[in-house]
Amino acid sequence: MAAGKGQWAELTYGRSDAGEMVIDHTFVPPVARGKGLAEKLTLRAVADARAEGLTVVPLCSYVAAQFRRHPEWSDLLRG
């Protein structure tokens, strides 16, 4: 996601053979922080996981905190 001035915000993940989206990292450049970009990336990842029938493993501390704030996403957590 473009964050301005040639910099990008990112959320990285991998997919396991068990049908999991393993989210391991988010980053927003300092110049773009406080604008909700990490939240937008997380919302998109949650929507994609739901649409594709994947469970989510939130290894990233930001994404893990968002899952704690959004109990309505608990159905996406594995086990």
PDB file of C-alpha atoms in Angstrom:
ATOM      1  CA  MET A   1       0.000   0.000   0.000  1.00  0.00           C
ATOM      2  CA  ALA A   2       1.498   3.333  -1.009  1.00  0.00           C
ATOM      3  CA  ALA A   3       2.348   5.417   2.036  1.00  0.00           C
ATOM      4  CA  GLY A   4       3.645   8.455   0.180  1.00  0.00           C
ATOM      5  CA  LYS A   5       7.001   9.758  -1.011  1.00  0.00           C
ATOM      6  CA  GLY A   6       7.981   6.436  -2.602  1.00  0.00           C
ATOM      7  CA  GLN A   7       7.498   4.455   0.580  1.00  0.00           C
ATOM      8  CA  TRP A   8       5.204   1.497   1.123  1.00  0.00           C
ATOM      9  CA  ALA A   9       3.262   0.113   4.042  1.00  0.00           C
ATOM     10  CA  GLU A  10       3.210  -3.668   4.105  1.00  0.00           C
ATOM     11  CA  LEU A  11       1.697  -6.726   5.714  1.00  0.00           C
ATOM     12  CA  THR A  12       3.462  -9.991   4.987  1.00  0.00           C
ATOM     13  CA  TYR A  13       2.087 -13.486   5.334  1.00  0.00           C
ATOM     14  CA  GLY A  14       2.549 -17.032   4.187  1.00  0.00           C
ATOM     15  CA  ARG A  15       0.129 -19.873   3.670  1.00  0.00           C
ATOM     16  CA  SER A  16       0.495 -23.254   5.273  1.00  0.00           C
ATOM     17  CA  ASP A  17      -0.577 -26.588   3.839  1.00  0.00           C
ATOM     18  CA  ALA A  18      -3.147 -26.705   6.665  1.00  0.00           C
ATOM     19  CA  GLY A  19      -5.154 -23.822   5.166  1.00  0.00           C
ATOM     20  CA  GLU A  20      -3.694 -21.121   7.390  1.00  0.00           C
ATOM     21  CA  MET A  21      -2.732 -17.541   6.613  1.00  0.00           C
ATOM     22  CA  VAL A  22       0.303 -16.931   8.824  1.00  0.00           C
ATOM     23  CA  ILE A  23       0.665 -13.146   9.222  1.00  0.00           C
ATOM     24  CA  ASP A  24       4.181 -12.404  10.388  1.00  0.00           C
ATOM     25  CA  HIS A  25       4.834  -8.709   9.846  1.00  0.00           C
ATOM     26  CA  THR A  26       3.345  -5.260   9.349  1.00  0.00           C
ATOM     27  CA  PHE A  27       5.282  -2.090   8.654  1.00  0.00           C
ATOM     28  CA  VAL A  28       4.284   1.518   8.087  1.00  0.00           C
ATOM     29  CA  PRO A  29       6.990   4.097   7.344  1.00  0.00           C
ATOM     30  CA  PRO A  30       7.318   6.735  10.067  1.00  0.00           C
ATOM     31  CA  VAL A  31       6.073   9.507   7.767  1.00  0.00           C
ATOM     32  CA  ALA A  32       2.773   7.637   7.235  1.00  0.00           C
ATOM     33  CA  ARG A  33       2.077   6.407  10.757  1.00  0.00           C
ATOM     34  CA  GLY A  34      -1.130   7.365  12.516  1.00  0.00           C
ATOM     35  CA  LYS A  35      -3.200   7.282   9.332  1.00  0.00           C
ATOM     36  CA  GLY A  36      -4.733   3.835   9.774  1.00  0.00           C
ATOM     37  CA  LEU A  37      -2.692   2.089   7.089  1.00  0.00           C
ATOM     38  CA  ALA A  38      -1.779  -0.940   9.224  1.00  0.00           C
ATOM     39  CA  GLU A  39      -5.444  -1.281  10.168  1.00  0.00           C
ATOM     40  CA  LYS A  40      -6.496  -1.157   6.510  1.00  0.00           C
ATOM     41  CA  LEU A  41      -3.963  -3.834   5.621  1.00  0.00           C
ATOM     42  CA  THR A  42      -5.170  -6.007   8.505  1.00  0.00           C
ATOM     43  CA  LEU A  43      -8.827  -5.574   7.527  1.00  0.00           C
ATOM     44  CA  ARG A  44      -7.981  -6.649   3.977  1.00  0.00           C
ATOM     45  CA  ALA A  45      -6.080  -9.711   5.202  1.00  0.00           C
ATOM     46  CA  VAL A  46      -9.018 -10.691   7.434  1.00  0.00           C
ATOM     47  CA  ALA A  47     -11.456 -10.254   4.536  1.00  0.00           C
ATOM     48  CA  ASP A  48      -9.222 -12.298   2.221  1.00  0.00           C
ATOM     49  CA  ALA A  49      -8.832 -15.084   4.796  1.00  0.00           C
ATOM     50  CA  ARG A  50     -12.586 -15.198   5.331  1.00  0.00           C
ATOM     51  CA  ALA A  51     -13.323 -15.221   1.589  1.00  0.00           C
ATOM     52  CA  GLU A  52     -10.815 -18.022   0.975  1.00  0.00           C
ATOM     53  CA  GLY A  53     -11.852 -20.139   3.968  1.00  0.00           C
ATOM     54  CA  LEU A  54      -8.480 -19.815   5.702  1.00  0.00           C
ATOM     55  CA  THR A  55      -7.729 -19.638   9.399  1.00  0.00           C
ATOM     56  CA  VAL A  56      -5.328 -16.940  10.613  1.00  0.00           C
ATOM     57  CA  VAL A  57      -2.191 -17.322  12.692  1.00  0.00           C
ATOM     58  CA  PRO A  58      -1.349 -13.769  13.845  1.00  0.00           C
ATOM     59  CA  LEU A  59       2.387 -13.920  14.626  1.00  0.00           C
ATOM     60  CA  CYS A  60       2.738 -10.165  14.104  1.00  0.00           C
ATOM     61  CA  SER A  61       2.189  -8.330  17.405  1.00  0.00           C
ATOM     62  CA  TYR A  62       0.071  -5.619  15.739  1.00  0.00           C
ATOM     63  CA  VAL A  63      -2.228  -8.127  14.057  1.00  0.00           C
ATOM     64  CA  ALA A  64      -2.456 -10.184  17.261  1.00  0.00           C
ATOM     65  CA  ALA A  65      -3.541  -7.026  19.127  1.00  0.00           C
ATOM     66  CA  GLN A  66      -6.160  -6.330  16.460  1.00  0.00           C
ATOM     67  CA  PHE A  67      -7.548  -9.844  16.887  1.00  0.00           C
ATOM     68  CA  ARG A  68      -7.863  -9.202  20.639  1.00  0.00           C
ATOM     69  CA  ARG A  69      -9.749  -5.963  19.885  1.00  0.00           C
ATOM     70  CA  HIS A  70     -12.073  -7.685  17.399  1.00  0.00           C
ATOM     71  CA  PRO A  71     -13.677 -10.738  19.016  1.00  0.00           C
ATOM     72  CA  GLU A  72     -15.906 -11.029  15.936  1.00  0.00           C
ATOM     73  CA  TRP A  73     -12.820 -12.352  14.114  1.00  0.00           C
ATOM     74  CA  SER A  74     -12.296 -15.203  16.595  1.00  0.00           C
ATOM     75  CA  ASP A  75     -13.822 -17.714  14.166  1.00  0.00           C
ATOM     76  CA  LEU A  76     -10.757 -17.174  11.954  1.00  0.00           C
ATOM     77  CA  LEU A  77      -8.281 -18.203  14.638  1.00  0.00           C
ATOM     78  CA  ARG A  78      -7.055 -21.756  14.448  1.00  0.00           C
ATOM     79  CA  GLY A  79      -8.120 -24.294  17.029  1.00  0.00           C
TER      80      GLY A  79
END
